[in-house]
């Protein structure tokens, strides 16, 4: 009789447990590898009998049921959004509003520059000043507990590489003078590959030796050469913004632009190779060979991805008639514009090189398979997106002064800047003399000086510095030093471009040439040059 009572009680408890699981209580899956959690949960099971055997039976059955439930995973079950996603959405909305506000101020400031004919500074330099002023105001507001916009003003490397950089590079490749680029491809590769390596070695070795001599902040061997590699990247964003509108020799413009585009991949490969050589399983020679293989793979594979996507787009738009629906035609162009970049980045190649060659080939083949409406829409849309992206990049560089705690080492900053100039000189002048032995169009001394002077560092170096995985103090020092070098090269070298070009033109040109050039003065406004090119067409 007692056995029957126990059986009835067990059945009653199981039925009650089933009802509770259907909605009365919430079942939390337990980790079976954590016995204490299972036992604690079993202790919370209510007992309806004073019989100790019954409690033991119920507890054991509960433990076994919980273990089975925790190990069963439903295949293909959709993952629910994380809790708090609504709050993240609101924070993202505030961040987007902040970016749009800064962008609106930048547009009004550039309009003021154009209307007042202020041509003494490039637009990029002025936007950096605007970002710095906004960052200072936000910092003062945070200190006074008026508002906290720290998260909104922070520079995101992911947003830079995936959102801001692609339209800038594609627009440059789409409107590139392809004849000058491929005529000078040999010299461009020499400056990009050999020159960047020379610059990285000079800067890395100098920083390491100065650290051992206790002249500057001491960095380890790997940290020194990683810093030298990332700071050797001549930023195409800064260089394109400065040199696009200058009335200079097209060969010089192409050499500087081509080097700044291609040496990004070199800087990434050098930085990766240095970090990999830190492992005890890889010797120096193996690290060098690995770096060469990575570069060859990155260069040819990335360029191949861009070319393949461009050729597919040309064939598709040639045989699929989308000209009667320009919206579909333009949408297809946007897909083939962005797809090679994200694919290359996703498989650890260079998205910059992929989208550059994609833009070059699409402008040569796909562009002429488009309707007239889509041709105009494509050019103007990409120019507008490139302008917006450049404005955001330079504004964020100004904001970066107040985005995080800076660890300023004056000796390291000064010596790093000096080594950047020395490394750039060891790069440009010897290689220019070497290239002149195989060139018909000689690189003059004026061109060499401009190429050395145009070694502007920008957001790519800053984004690479944010990805370094060193100690917190070392990261703060490297990021702060990188930011200081970017601001000095952009503000000092970029801001002095106008007087330097006037000096070189006055020393090179005669009276008749100067008289002719009065009608076409040098303009540092890329926006104004776009308007002129549109009206001329």
Short mmCIF file of C-alpha atoms in Angstrom, two decimals:
data_model
loop_
_atom_site.label_atom_id
_atom_site.label_comp_id
_atom_site.label_asym_id
_atom_site.label_seq_id
_atom_site.Cartn_x
_atom_site.Cartn_y
_atom_site.Cartn_z
CA UNK A 1 0.00 0.00 0.00
CA UNK A 2 2.81 2.36 0.82
CA UNK A 3 4.41 1.58 -2.55
CA UNK A 4 1.18 2.58 -4.28
CA UNK A 5 1.10 5.86 -2.36
CA UNK A 6 4.67 6.61 -3.34
CA UNK A 7 3.87 5.87 -7.01
CA UNK A 8 0.84 8.14 -6.92
CA UNK A 9 2.89 10.95 -5.34
CA UNK A 10 5.63 10.60 -7.98
CA UNK A 11 3.04 10.68 -10.78
CA UNK A 12 1.42 13.75 -9.23
CA UNK A 13 4.74 15.56 -8.98
CA UNK A 14 5.68 14.73 -12.58
CA UNK A 15 2.31 16.03 -13.81
CA UNK A 16 2.74 19.20 -11.77
CA UNK A 17 6.24 19.65 -13.14
CA UNK A 18 4.97 19.30 -16.70
CA UNK A 19 2.35 21.96 -16.09
CA UNK A 20 4.87 24.31 -14.59
CA UNK A 21 7.19 23.90 -17.56
CA UNK A 22 4.39 24.95 -19.87
CA UNK A 23 4.42 28.50 -18.59
CA UNK A 24 4.09 28.78 -14.82
CA UNK A 25 7.84 28.95 -14.22
CA UNK A 26 10.84 29.60 -16.41
CA UNK A 27 13.21 26.70 -17.00
CA UNK A 28 16.84 27.80 -17.19
CA UNK A 29 19.13 25.38 -19.04
CA UNK A 30 21.96 24.23 -16.82
CA UNK A 31 25.47 23.28 -17.65
CA UNK A 32 25.85 19.54 -16.90
CA UNK A 33 29.57 20.06 -16.42
CA UNK A 34 28.75 22.16 -13.36
CA UNK A 35 27.48 19.71 -10.71
CA UNK A 36 26.99 22.36 -8.05
CA UNK A 37 24.48 24.23 -10.19
CA UNK A 38 22.50 21.08 -10.85
CA UNK A 39 22.50 20.12 -7.18
CA UNK A 40 21.43 23.60 -6.10
CA UNK A 41 18.58 23.52 -8.57
CA UNK A 42 17.55 20.07 -7.30
CA UNK A 43 17.43 21.38 -3.74
CA UNK A 44 14.83 23.94 -4.80
CA UNK A 45 12.39 21.21 -5.94
CA UNK A 46 9.39 21.22 -3.55
CA UNK A 47 8.65 18.07 -1.61
CA UNK A 48 5.05 16.99 -0.88
CA UNK A 49 5.95 14.13 1.39
CA UNK A 50 7.98 13.77 4.49
CA UNK A 51 9.36 10.47 3.28
CA UNK A 52 13.12 10.87 2.71
CA UNK A 53 13.14 8.12 0.07
CA UNK A 54 10.62 10.13 -1.95
CA UNK A 55 12.77 13.27 -1.81
CA UNK A 56 15.78 11.30 -2.98
CA UNK A 57 13.86 9.77 -5.88
CA UNK A 58 12.43 13.14 -6.96
CA UNK A 59 15.83 14.85 -6.70
CA UNK A 60 17.58 12.18 -8.77
CA UNK A 61 14.87 12.25 -11.42
CA UNK A 62 14.98 16.05 -11.55
CA UNK A 63 18.77 16.03 -12.02
CA UNK A 64 18.55 13.52 -14.85
CA UNK A 65 15.78 15.49 -16.59
CA UNK A 66 17.74 18.74 -16.30
CA UNK A 67 20.88 17.12 -17.66
CA UNK A 68 19.01 15.73 -20.66
CA UNK A 69 17.32 19.08 -21.37
CA UNK A 70 20.59 20.99 -21.15
CA UNK A 71 22.38 18.76 -23.63
CA UNK A 72 19.62 18.71 -26.27
CA UNK A 73 20.17 21.40 -28.94
CA UNK A 74 17.54 21.91 -31.62
CA UNK A 75 19.31 22.03 -35.01
CA UNK A 76 18.44 24.96 -37.26
CA UNK A 77 16.69 26.91 -34.53
CA UNK A 78 16.82 30.66 -35.26
CA UNK A 79 18.81 32.76 -32.83
CA UNK A 80 16.77 35.40 -31.09
CA UNK A 81 18.11 38.97 -30.84
CA UNK A 82 20.10 39.74 -27.75
CA UNK A 83 18.36 41.38 -24.86
CA UNK A 84 18.90 45.10 -24.86
CA UNK A 85 18.94 45.39 -28.67
CA UNK A 86 16.40 48.22 -28.45
CA UNK A 87 18.79 50.21 -26.28
CA UNK A 88 21.63 49.54 -28.72
CA UNK A 89 19.42 50.77 -31.54
CA UNK A 90 18.75 54.02 -29.71
CA UNK A 91 22.47 54.50 -29.02
CA UNK A 92 23.26 53.86 -32.69
CA UNK A 93 20.64 56.41 -33.68
CA UNK A 94 22.30 59.01 -31.49
CA UNK A 95 25.69 58.16 -33.01
CA UNK A 96 24.32 58.54 -36.54
CA UNK A 97 22.72 61.86 -35.59
CA UNK A 98 26.08 63.02 -34.25
CA UNK A 99 27.84 62.07 -37.51
CA UNK A 100 25.19 63.83 -39.59
CA UNK A 101 25.52 66.97 -37.48
CA UNK A 102 29.30 67.04 -37.94
CA UNK A 103 28.86 66.40 -41.65
CA UNK A 104 26.38 69.27 -41.97
CA UNK A 105 28.80 71.63 -40.23
CA UNK A 106 31.58 70.46 -42.55
CA UNK A 107 29.45 71.11 -45.65
CA UNK A 108 28.58 74.61 -44.47
CA UNK A 109 32.22 75.32 -43.67
CA UNK A 110 33.38 74.19 -47.13
CA UNK A 111 30.62 76.31 -48.72
CA UNK A 112 31.89 79.29 -46.74
CA UNK A 113 35.42 78.63 -48.01
CA UNK A 114 34.22 78.49 -51.62
CA UNK A 115 32.04 81.60 -51.35
CA UNK A 116 34.84 83.66 -49.75
CA UNK A 117 37.52 82.24 -52.12
CA UNK A 118 39.59 81.01 -49.18
CA UNK A 119 42.23 78.84 -50.89
CA UNK A 120 45.12 78.93 -48.45
CA UNK A 121 44.34 75.58 -46.82
CA UNK A 122 43.01 72.32 -48.24
CA UNK A 123 39.50 71.35 -47.27
CA UNK A 124 40.83 68.31 -45.41
CA UNK A 125 42.94 70.45 -43.09
CA UNK A 126 39.99 72.72 -42.31
CA UNK A 127 37.77 69.71 -41.52
CA UNK A 128 40.45 68.38 -39.13
CA UNK A 129 40.33 71.73 -37.31
CA UNK A 130 36.54 71.50 -37.18
CA UNK A 131 36.72 68.01 -35.67
CA UNK A 132 39.24 69.18 -33.09
CA UNK A 133 37.00 72.08 -32.05
CA UNK A 134 33.96 69.80 -31.75
CA UNK A 135 36.00 67.28 -29.76
CA UNK A 136 37.16 70.03 -27.39
CA UNK A 137 33.58 71.20 -26.83
CA UNK A 138 32.39 67.64 -26.17
CA UNK A 139 35.25 67.10 -23.75
CA UNK A 140 34.35 70.26 -21.82
CA UNK A 141 30.69 69.20 -21.74
CA UNK A 142 31.65 65.80 -20.35
CA UNK A 143 33.82 67.35 -17.65
CA UNK A 144 30.97 69.67 -16.63
CA UNK A 145 28.54 66.69 -16.63
CA UNK A 146 26.33 68.44 -19.18
CA UNK A 147 26.31 65.55 -21.65
CA UNK A 148 28.39 62.48 -22.44
CA UNK A 149 29.12 61.87 -26.13
CA UNK A 150 32.26 59.80 -25.61
CA UNK A 151 30.94 56.75 -27.45
CA UNK A 152 29.68 58.80 -30.40
CA UNK A 153 32.97 60.61 -30.99
CA UNK A 154 35.14 57.48 -30.87
CA UNK A 155 36.84 56.43 -34.11
CA UNK A 156 35.76 52.96 -35.26
CA UNK A 157 38.28 51.07 -37.43
CA UNK A 158 35.49 48.78 -38.61
CA UNK A 159 33.37 51.72 -39.80
CA UNK A 160 36.42 53.25 -41.47
CA UNK A 161 37.47 50.15 -43.42
CA UNK A 162 33.97 48.91 -44.33
CA UNK A 163 32.01 52.15 -44.79
CA UNK A 164 34.18 55.22 -45.31
CA UNK A 165 37.18 53.97 -47.28
CA UNK A 166 35.51 52.03 -50.17
CA UNK A 167 33.74 54.99 -51.89
CA UNK A 168 36.91 57.10 -51.70
CA UNK A 169 39.09 54.49 -53.38
CA UNK A 170 36.46 53.45 -55.93
CA UNK A 171 35.83 57.04 -56.99
CA UNK A 172 39.57 57.58 -57.43
CA UNK A 173 39.89 54.45 -59.56
CA UNK A 174 36.70 55.14 -61.54
CA UNK A 175 37.89 58.62 -62.54
CA UNK A 176 41.55 57.61 -62.83
CA UNK A 177 43.58 58.48 -65.91
CA UNK A 178 44.29 54.87 -66.83
CA UNK A 179 46.93 55.69 -69.43
CA UNK A 180 49.19 57.49 -66.97
CA UNK A 181 48.64 54.82 -64.32
CA UNK A 182 49.68 51.84 -66.44
CA UNK A 183 52.49 53.74 -68.16
CA UNK A 184 54.03 54.31 -64.73
CA UNK A 185 53.06 51.01 -63.14
CA UNK A 186 56.70 49.85 -62.90
CA UNK A 187 57.85 52.94 -61.02
CA UNK A 188 54.73 52.86 -58.84
CA UNK A 189 55.45 49.26 -57.80
CA UNK A 190 59.08 50.10 -57.05
CA UNK A 191 58.12 52.99 -54.77
CA UNK A 192 55.24 51.06 -53.18
CA UNK A 193 57.05 47.77 -52.49
CA UNK A 194 60.74 48.55 -52.08
CA UNK A 195 60.21 52.09 -50.86
CA UNK A 196 57.71 51.20 -48.16
CA UNK A 197 59.95 48.38 -46.94
CA UNK A 198 62.95 50.73 -46.74
CA UNK A 199 60.91 53.31 -44.84
CA UNK A 200 59.58 50.70 -42.39
CA UNK A 201 63.07 49.34 -41.71
CA UNK A 202 64.55 52.80 -41.15
CA UNK A 203 61.78 53.87 -38.76
CA UNK A 204 61.63 50.56 -36.90
CA UNK A 205 65.39 50.26 -36.45
CA UNK A 206 65.69 53.89 -35.39
CA UNK A 207 62.93 53.62 -32.79
CA UNK A 208 64.42 50.41 -31.41
CA UNK A 209 67.96 51.83 -31.14
CA UNK A 210 66.74 55.08 -29.58
CA UNK A 211 64.78 53.06 -27.05
CA UNK A 212 67.85 51.01 -26.10
CA UNK A 213 69.86 54.24 -25.74
CA UNK A 214 67.07 55.63 -23.50
CA UNK A 215 66.72 58.65 -25.76
CA UNK A 216 63.06 57.93 -26.47
CA UNK A 217 60.33 55.69 -25.06
CA UNK A 218 61.56 52.11 -25.11
CA UNK A 219 59.72 49.70 -27.37
CA UNK A 220 60.59 46.07 -27.93
CA UNK A 221 61.96 44.79 -31.24
CA UNK A 222 58.55 43.60 -32.44
CA UNK A 223 56.75 46.74 -31.22
CA UNK A 224 59.30 49.02 -32.90
CA UNK A 225 59.08 47.36 -36.30
CA UNK A 226 55.29 47.00 -36.09
CA UNK A 227 55.09 50.74 -35.46
CA UNK A 228 57.54 51.41 -38.29
CA UNK A 229 55.44 49.31 -40.67
CA UNK A 230 52.10 50.92 -39.91
CA UNK A 231 53.43 54.49 -39.91
CA UNK A 232 55.03 53.93 -43.34
CA UNK A 233 51.61 53.78 -44.99
CA UNK A 234 51.11 56.95 -47.04
CA UNK A 235 47.37 57.40 -46.70
CA UNK A 236 45.52 57.55 -50.04
CA UNK A 237 42.69 59.49 -48.38
CA UNK A 238 44.97 62.36 -47.38
CA UNK A 239 47.04 62.22 -50.56
CA UNK A 240 44.05 62.14 -52.91
CA UNK A 241 42.42 65.03 -51.07
CA UNK A 242 45.59 67.16 -51.37
CA UNK A 243 46.85 66.25 -54.85
CA UNK A 244 43.63 65.72 -56.77
CA UNK A 245 43.07 69.41 -57.42
CA UNK A 246 46.65 70.63 -57.88
CA UNK A 247 47.85 71.84 -61.26
CA UNK A 248 50.93 69.62 -61.30
CA UNK A 249 52.56 67.24 -63.73
CA UNK A 250 50.17 64.31 -64.34
CA UNK A 251 53.09 61.88 -64.03
CA UNK A 252 53.91 63.26 -60.58
CA UNK A 253 50.28 63.08 -59.56
CA UNK A 254 50.06 59.47 -60.75
CA UNK A 255 53.29 58.41 -59.02
CA UNK A 256 52.17 59.85 -55.69
CA UNK A 257 48.63 58.55 -56.00
CA UNK A 258 49.64 55.09 -57.19
CA UNK A 259 52.18 54.67 -54.41
CA UNK A 260 49.74 55.81 -51.74
CA UNK A 261 47.14 53.32 -52.98
CA UNK A 262 49.39 50.27 -53.26
CA UNK A 263 51.59 50.74 -50.20
CA UNK A 264 48.59 50.25 -47.90
CA UNK A 265 48.75 46.54 -48.69
CA UNK A 266 52.51 46.61 -48.13
CA UNK A 267 52.11 48.22 -44.72
CA UNK A 268 49.50 45.67 -43.67
CA UNK A 269 51.67 42.76 -44.84
CA UNK A 270 54.77 44.15 -43.10
CA UNK A 271 52.86 44.69 -39.85
CA UNK A 272 51.38 41.19 -40.00
CA UNK A 273 54.76 39.62 -40.78
CA UNK A 274 56.44 41.41 -37.88
CA UNK A 275 53.73 40.27 -35.46
CA UNK A 276 53.98 36.69 -36.73
CA UNK A 277 57.76 36.69 -36.34
CA UNK A 278 57.23 37.21 -32.62
CA UNK A 279 56.38 33.52 -32.28
CA UNK A 280 59.22 31.19 -31.27
CA UNK A 281 58.31 28.68 -33.98
CA UNK A 282 59.20 31.06 -36.84
CA UNK A 283 62.71 32.28 -37.63
CA UNK A 284 63.57 35.59 -39.31
CA UNK A 285 64.10 34.02 -42.74
CA UNK A 286 60.80 32.17 -42.48
CA UNK A 287 59.04 35.40 -41.50
CA UNK A 288 60.56 37.17 -44.54
CA UNK A 289 59.48 34.39 -46.89
CA UNK A 290 56.02 34.36 -45.34
CA UNK A 291 55.76 38.12 -45.83
CA UNK A 292 56.76 37.83 -49.52
CA UNK A 293 54.21 35.08 -50.12
CA UNK A 294 51.50 37.06 -48.33
CA UNK A 295 52.23 40.16 -50.38
CA UNK A 296 52.19 38.30 -53.72
CA UNK A 297 48.95 36.60 -52.75
CA UNK A 298 47.43 39.84 -51.51
CA UNK A 299 48.46 41.87 -54.56
CA UNK A 300 47.53 39.50 -57.38
CA UNK A 301 44.54 37.86 -55.72
CA UNK A 302 43.03 41.18 -54.63
CA UNK A 303 43.55 42.77 -58.05
CA UNK A 304 42.15 39.63 -59.69
CA UNK A 305 38.98 39.77 -57.60
CA UNK A 306 38.38 43.37 -58.61
CA UNK A 307 39.00 42.67 -62.30
CA UNK A 308 36.75 39.58 -62.32
CA UNK A 309 33.83 41.44 -60.73
CA UNK A 310 34.27 44.33 -63.17
CA UNK A 311 34.30 42.04 -66.21
CA UNK A 312 31.24 40.16 -64.95
CA UNK A 313 29.40 43.46 -64.51
CA UNK A 314 30.38 44.54 -68.04
CA UNK A 315 29.12 41.31 -69.59
CA UNK A 316 25.96 41.25 -67.47
CA UNK A 317 24.95 44.82 -68.30
CA UNK A 318 25.79 44.27 -71.96
CA UNK A 319 23.54 41.25 -72.49
CA UNK A 320 20.87 42.01 -69.86
CA UNK A 321 19.06 45.13 -70.99
CA UNK A 322 18.48 47.24 -67.88
CA UNK A 323 18.74 50.59 -69.69
CA UNK A 324 14.99 51.09 -69.67
CA UNK A 325 14.96 50.89 -65.86
CA UNK A 326 17.83 53.12 -64.66
CA UNK A 327 17.05 52.42 -61.00
CA UNK A 328 17.71 48.69 -61.46
CA UNK A 329 20.78 49.44 -63.57
CA UNK A 330 22.22 51.76 -60.95
CA UNK A 331 21.44 49.29 -58.16
CA UNK A 332 23.33 46.57 -60.02
CA UNK A 333 26.30 48.91 -60.39
CA UNK A 334 26.34 49.56 -56.66
CA UNK A 335 26.33 45.81 -55.98
CA UNK A 336 29.34 45.20 -58.21
CA UNK A 337 31.06 48.25 -56.74
CA UNK A 338 30.99 47.10 -53.11
CA UNK A 339 31.01 43.31 -53.48
CA UNK A 340 34.74 42.86 -54.37
CA UNK A 341 35.82 45.02 -51.44
CA UNK A 342 33.94 43.10 -48.75
CA UNK A 343 34.85 39.75 -50.33
CA UNK A 344 38.56 40.60 -50.33
CA UNK A 345 38.43 41.86 -46.75
CA UNK A 346 36.49 38.80 -45.65
CA UNK A 347 39.14 36.38 -46.97
CA UNK A 348 42.04 38.40 -45.53
CA UNK A 349 43.11 40.15 -48.75
CA UNK A 350 43.35 43.86 -49.59
CA UNK A 351 39.94 45.38 -50.19
CA UNK A 352 41.58 48.65 -51.26
CA UNK A 353 43.41 47.03 -54.16
CA UNK A 354 40.34 44.99 -55.14
CA UNK A 355 38.04 48.02 -55.33
CA UNK A 356 40.74 50.15 -57.02
CA UNK A 357 41.20 47.72 -59.93
CA UNK A 358 37.46 47.13 -59.95
CA UNK A 359 36.88 50.86 -60.47
CA UNK A 360 39.57 51.10 -63.17
CA UNK A 361 38.17 48.19 -65.22
CA UNK A 362 34.52 49.21 -64.70
CA UNK A 363 35.23 52.73 -65.97
CA UNK A 364 36.86 51.25 -69.09
CA UNK A 365 34.27 48.58 -69.93
CA UNK A 366 31.11 48.66 -67.80
CA UNK A 367 30.65 52.44 -67.99
CA UNK A 368 29.97 52.35 -71.74
CA UNK A 369 27.32 49.64 -71.38
CA UNK A 370 25.20 51.92 -69.20
CA UNK A 371 22.46 54.29 -70.20
CA UNK A 372 23.25 58.00 -70.24
CA UNK A 373 21.18 58.61 -67.10
CA UNK A 374 23.01 55.90 -65.14
CA UNK A 375 26.42 57.12 -66.35
CA UNK A 376 25.76 60.58 -64.94
CA UNK A 377 24.12 59.18 -61.79
CA UNK A 378 27.05 56.84 -61.16
CA UNK A 379 29.69 59.53 -61.43
CA UNK A 380 27.86 62.08 -59.31
CA UNK A 381 26.78 59.58 -56.67
CA UNK A 382 30.28 58.19 -56.19
CA UNK A 383 31.73 61.69 -56.02
CA UNK A 384 29.17 62.66 -53.40
CA UNK A 385 29.80 59.53 -51.34
CA UNK A 386 33.57 60.07 -51.58
CA UNK A 387 33.15 63.66 -50.40
CA UNK A 388 30.99 62.57 -47.44
CA UNK A 389 33.45 59.81 -46.51
CA UNK A 390 36.49 62.11 -46.70
CA UNK A 391 34.75 64.72 -44.57
CA UNK A 392 33.88 62.12 -41.92
CA UNK A 393 37.43 60.68 -41.93
CA UNK A 394 39.16 64.01 -41.38
CA UNK A 395 36.56 65.12 -38.83
CA UNK A 396 37.12 61.92 -36.83
CA UNK A 397 40.88 62.48 -36.93
CA UNK A 398 40.28 65.83 -35.25
CA UNK A 399 37.87 64.25 -32.78
CA UNK A 400 40.44 61.55 -31.97
CA UNK A 401 42.42 64.10 -29.96
CA UNK A 402 39.77 63.84 -27.26
CA UNK A 403 38.35 60.34 -27.83
CA UNK A 404 40.58 58.49 -25.36
CA UNK A 405 43.28 59.00 -22.78
CA UNK A 406 46.42 60.13 -24.61
CA UNK A 407 49.83 58.91 -23.45
CA UNK A 408 52.07 61.58 -24.92
CA UNK A 409 55.80 60.87 -25.12
CA UNK A 410 57.40 64.02 -26.60
CA UNK A 411 60.77 62.43 -27.40
CA UNK A 412 59.15 59.49 -29.18
CA UNK A 413 56.86 61.77 -31.20
CA UNK A 414 59.69 64.09 -32.29
CA UNK A 415 62.11 61.30 -33.17
CA UNK A 416 59.38 59.33 -34.95
CA UNK A 417 58.56 62.34 -37.10
CA UNK A 418 62.26 62.86 -37.91
CA UNK A 419 62.65 59.18 -38.77
CA UNK A 420 59.57 59.34 -41.00
CA UNK A 421 61.21 62.13 -43.00
CA UNK A 422 64.55 60.28 -43.12
CA UNK A 423 62.89 57.02 -44.13
CA UNK A 424 60.89 58.83 -46.80
CA UNK A 425 64.07 60.41 -48.14
CA UNK A 426 65.89 57.05 -48.22
CA UNK A 427 62.87 55.76 -50.10
CA UNK A 428 62.22 58.45 -52.72
CA UNK A 429 65.56 59.87 -53.87
CA UNK A 430 67.59 56.65 -54.47
CA UNK A 431 64.65 54.84 -56.06
CA UNK A 432 63.82 57.85 -58.27
CA UNK A 433 67.38 57.88 -59.65
CA UNK A 434 67.09 54.12 -60.20
CA UNK A 435 63.77 54.46 -62.04
CA UNK A 436 65.14 57.26 -64.25
CA UNK A 437 67.55 54.79 -65.82
CA UNK A 438 64.58 52.93 -67.30
CA UNK A 439 62.17 55.81 -67.93
CA UNK A 440 61.66 58.10 -70.90
CA UNK A 441 59.78 60.68 -68.86
CA UNK A 442 62.36 61.52 -66.21
CA UNK A 443 61.46 62.19 -62.60
CA UNK A 444 62.91 65.65 -62.01
CA UNK A 445 64.35 66.93 -58.76
CA UNK A 446 61.25 69.05 -58.22
CA UNK A 447 59.11 65.93 -58.56
CA UNK A 448 61.35 64.03 -56.13
CA UNK A 449 61.02 66.83 -53.59
CA UNK A 450 57.22 66.92 -53.94
CA UNK A 451 57.04 63.12 -53.58
CA UNK A 452 59.15 63.30 -50.43
CA UNK A 453 57.11 66.23 -49.12
CA UNK A 454 53.79 64.49 -49.84
CA UNK A 455 54.33 61.63 -47.41
CA UNK A 456 51.10 62.35 -45.59
CA UNK A 457 49.97 59.86 -42.98
CA UNK A 458 46.30 59.48 -42.30
CA UNK A 459 43.44 57.33 -41.09
CA UNK A 460 44.87 54.04 -42.35
CA UNK A 461 47.89 54.31 -40.04
CA UNK A 462 45.60 55.30 -37.18
CA UNK A 463 43.21 52.39 -37.81
CA UNK A 464 46.14 49.93 -37.99
CA UNK A 465 47.47 51.22 -34.67
CA UNK A 466 44.11 50.54 -33.03
CA UNK A 467 44.36 46.86 -34.05
CA UNK A 468 47.69 46.21 -32.30
CA UNK A 469 47.46 43.74 -29.43
CA UNK A 470 50.21 44.90 -27.09
CA UNK A 471 50.02 45.96 -23.46
CA UNK A 472 47.65 48.80 -22.60
CA UNK A 473 50.44 51.30 -21.94
CA UNK A 474 52.26 50.43 -25.17
CA UNK A 475 49.04 50.66 -27.16
CA UNK A 476 48.26 54.11 -25.76
CA UNK A 477 51.79 55.30 -26.54
CA UNK A 478 51.76 53.99 -30.12
CA UNK A 479 48.24 55.28 -30.83
CA UNK A 480 49.06 58.72 -29.42
CA UNK A 481 52.32 58.92 -31.38
CA UNK A 482 50.60 57.81 -34.58
CA UNK A 483 47.86 60.40 -34.12
CA UNK A 484 50.42 63.17 -33.54
CA UNK A 485 52.34 62.25 -36.71
CA UNK A 486 49.11 62.17 -38.72
CA UNK A 487 48.09 65.62 -37.53
CA UNK A 488 51.56 67.12 -38.09
CA UNK A 489 51.95 65.71 -41.60
CA UNK A 490 48.39 66.61 -42.60
CA UNK A 491 48.34 70.08 -41.07
CA UNK A 492 51.95 71.14 -41.67
CA UNK A 493 52.71 69.47 -44.99
CA UNK A 494 49.17 69.66 -46.34
CA UNK A 495 48.76 73.26 -45.23
CA UNK A 496 52.07 74.34 -46.80
CA UNK A 497 51.26 72.76 -50.17
CA UNK A 498 49.96 76.04 -51.61
CA UNK A 499 53.07 78.21 -50.90
CA UNK A 500 55.37 75.35 -51.91
CA UNK A 501 53.67 74.92 -55.28
CA UNK A 502 53.77 78.67 -55.88
CA UNK A 503 57.51 78.74 -55.13
CA UNK A 504 58.22 75.82 -57.44
CA UNK A 505 56.07 77.27 -60.20
CA UNK A 506 57.66 80.71 -59.95
CA UNK A 507 61.16 79.24 -60.07
CA UNK A 508 60.31 76.95 -62.98
CA UNK A 509 58.08 79.11 -65.13
CA UNK A 510 59.01 82.18 -67.13
CA UNK A 511 57.10 85.40 -67.43
CA UNK A 512 54.90 84.19 -70.26
CA UNK A 513 54.08 81.01 -68.38
CA UNK A 514 53.25 82.93 -65.23
CA UNK A 515 51.08 85.27 -67.26
CA UNK A 516 49.15 82.31 -68.67
CA UNK A 517 48.76 80.74 -65.25
CA UNK A 518 47.18 83.82 -63.76
CA UNK A 519 43.97 82.71 -65.39
CA UNK A 520 44.23 79.28 -63.78
CA UNK A 521 45.34 79.71 -60.21
CA UNK A 522 46.09 76.78 -57.98
CA UNK A 523 43.02 75.63 -56.10
CA UNK A 524 43.20 73.36 -53.10
CA UNK A 525 39.46 72.75 -53.16
CA UNK A 526 38.63 69.30 -54.48
CA UNK A 527 34.93 70.21 -54.49
CA UNK A 528 35.58 73.21 -56.72
CA UNK A 529 37.60 71.11 -59.15
CA UNK A 530 34.70 68.63 -59.39
CA UNK A 531 32.33 71.48 -60.30
CA UNK A 532 34.74 72.73 -62.97
CA UNK A 533 35.08 69.27 -64.50
CA UNK A 534 31.29 68.82 -64.54
CA UNK A 535 30.72 72.17 -66.25
CA UNK A 536 33.45 71.45 -68.80
CA UNK A 537 31.74 68.23 -69.77
#
